[in-house]
Amino acid sequence: ETSPRLPAPKNVEIYSYNFQSLLRWSPVPVENGSVLYTAQYRTGFHQEWTGMGCAQSPQPSCAFPPEMRRRRWTFLLRVRAELGALTSAWVLSPPFVADTNTTLGPPRVNSVTVSPDSLLLSLSPPFTPEPGDLLQYHVSYWENKTSPRAKKLRESKTLFQIGNLKESTLYCFSVRVQLRSHSDHVLQGPGLLGEKSAPECHRTALS
């Protein structure tokens, strides 16, 4: 006679935004009592599972602990439900590598300084860069007319100009960041492209 099992957590997924990561799942419904959850992780080259600091937790989610901040490592995660002496089967997440699986938010636009023929932009990246990170800002900008045709600009500095503009004219722009890693002086792949910032419009000055 097999012992009764709890239903396993469903919809197990990793939510990761700007390298802040969370394992989450749908709560397991039971008639009475409250289900607790235990989450564990291991790296791609270790076979042993380690606690994530979420053992017998009532929350249907578990934030990554500091030791899981290694962005280039492959992590495997698993979670199970527990109710008294009953446990569910473990449910595995897909392998997770922060450097390729996180979502990058838009850069922050700190300030825009107008002159007759340019806009000077000051930006901040959406996350704290690590040594070896190469960030490039992709800017789309357009004259605010009925049918805008966007021009493109790429910059690696956080302070730069959008130049060759007409005076006393309203221009709009949107920025996103691209992250690439510099390992052994070889750029690793196309990198991560972040979300676009909301369009922002400024009028150039009158000369």
Coordinates of C-alpha atoms in Angstrom, one line a residue, residues 94-166:
P94 CA 14.4 24.7 -15.9
P95 CA 18.2 25.4 -15.6
F96 CA 18.8 29.1 -14.9
V97 CA 21.8 31.3 -15.8
A98 CA 21.3 34.9 -14.7
D99 CA 23.5 36.3 -17.4
T100 CA 21.1 35.0 -20.1
N101 CA 17.8 34.5 -18.3
T102 CA 17.3 37.7 -16.4
T103 CA 15.2 40.6 -17.8
L104 CA 16.9 43.9 -17.9
G105 CA 14.7 47.0 -17.1
P106 CA 15.1 50.3 -18.9
P107 CA 18.0 52.7 -17.9
R108 CA 17.1 55.6 -15.7
V109 CA 17.3 59.0 -17.4
N110 CA 18.8 61.3 -14.7
S111 CA 18.7 64.6 -16.6
V112 CA 18.4 66.1 -20.1
T113 CA 20.1 69.3 -20.9
V114 CA 18.9 71.2 -24.0
S115 CA 20.9 73.4 -26.3
P116 CA 19.9 74.8 -29.8
D117 CA 21.3 71.8 -31.7
S118 CA 21.5 68.9 -29.2
L119 CA 20.2 67.1 -26.1
L120 CA 22.7 66.0 -23.5
L121 CA 21.5 62.8 -21.7
S122 CA 22.7 61.6 -18.3
L123 CA 21.7 57.9 -17.7
S124 CA 22.1 55.3 -15.0
P125 CA 22.1 51.5 -15.7
P126 CA 19.2 49.5 -14.4
F127 CA 21.5 47.3 -12.2
T128 CA 24.9 47.6 -10.6
P129 CA 27.5 46.5 -13.2
E130 CA 30.1 43.9 -12.3
P131 CA 33.8 44.0 -13.4
G132 CA 34.0 42.8 -17.0
D133 CA 30.5 44.0 -17.9
L134 CA 30.3 46.0 -21.1
L135 CA 27.2 48.2 -21.3
Q136 CA 26.0 49.9 -24.4
Y137 CA 23.0 52.3 -24.6
H138 CA 20.8 52.0 -27.7
V139 CA 19.0 55.3 -28.3
S140 CA 16.1 55.9 -30.7
Y141 CA 15.2 59.5 -31.2
W142 CA 12.7 61.3 -33.5
E143 CA 11.3 64.7 -34.2
N144 CA 7.8 64.8 -32.7
K145 CA 5.9 65.1 -35.9
T146 CA 2.8 63.2 -37.2
S147 CA 4.9 60.4 -38.7
P148 CA 8.1 60.1 -36.7
R149 CA 11.0 58.4 -38.3
A150 CA 13.4 57.3 -35.6
K151 CA 17.2 57.6 -35.9
K152 CA 19.5 55.3 -33.9
L153 CA 22.5 56.0 -31.8
R154 CA 24.7 53.7 -29.7
E155 CA 26.8 54.9 -26.8
S156 CA 28.9 53.2 -24.1
K157 CA 29.1 56.2 -21.8
T158 CA 26.3 57.3 -19.5
L159 CA 26.7 61.0 -20.4
F160 CA 26.4 61.7 -24.2
Q161 CA 24.8 64.0 -26.7
I162 CA 22.1 63.5 -29.3
G163 CA 23.4 66.0 -31.9
N164 CA 22.6 67.7 -35.2
L165 CA 19.2 68.7 -34.1
K166 CA 17.0 71.6 -35.3

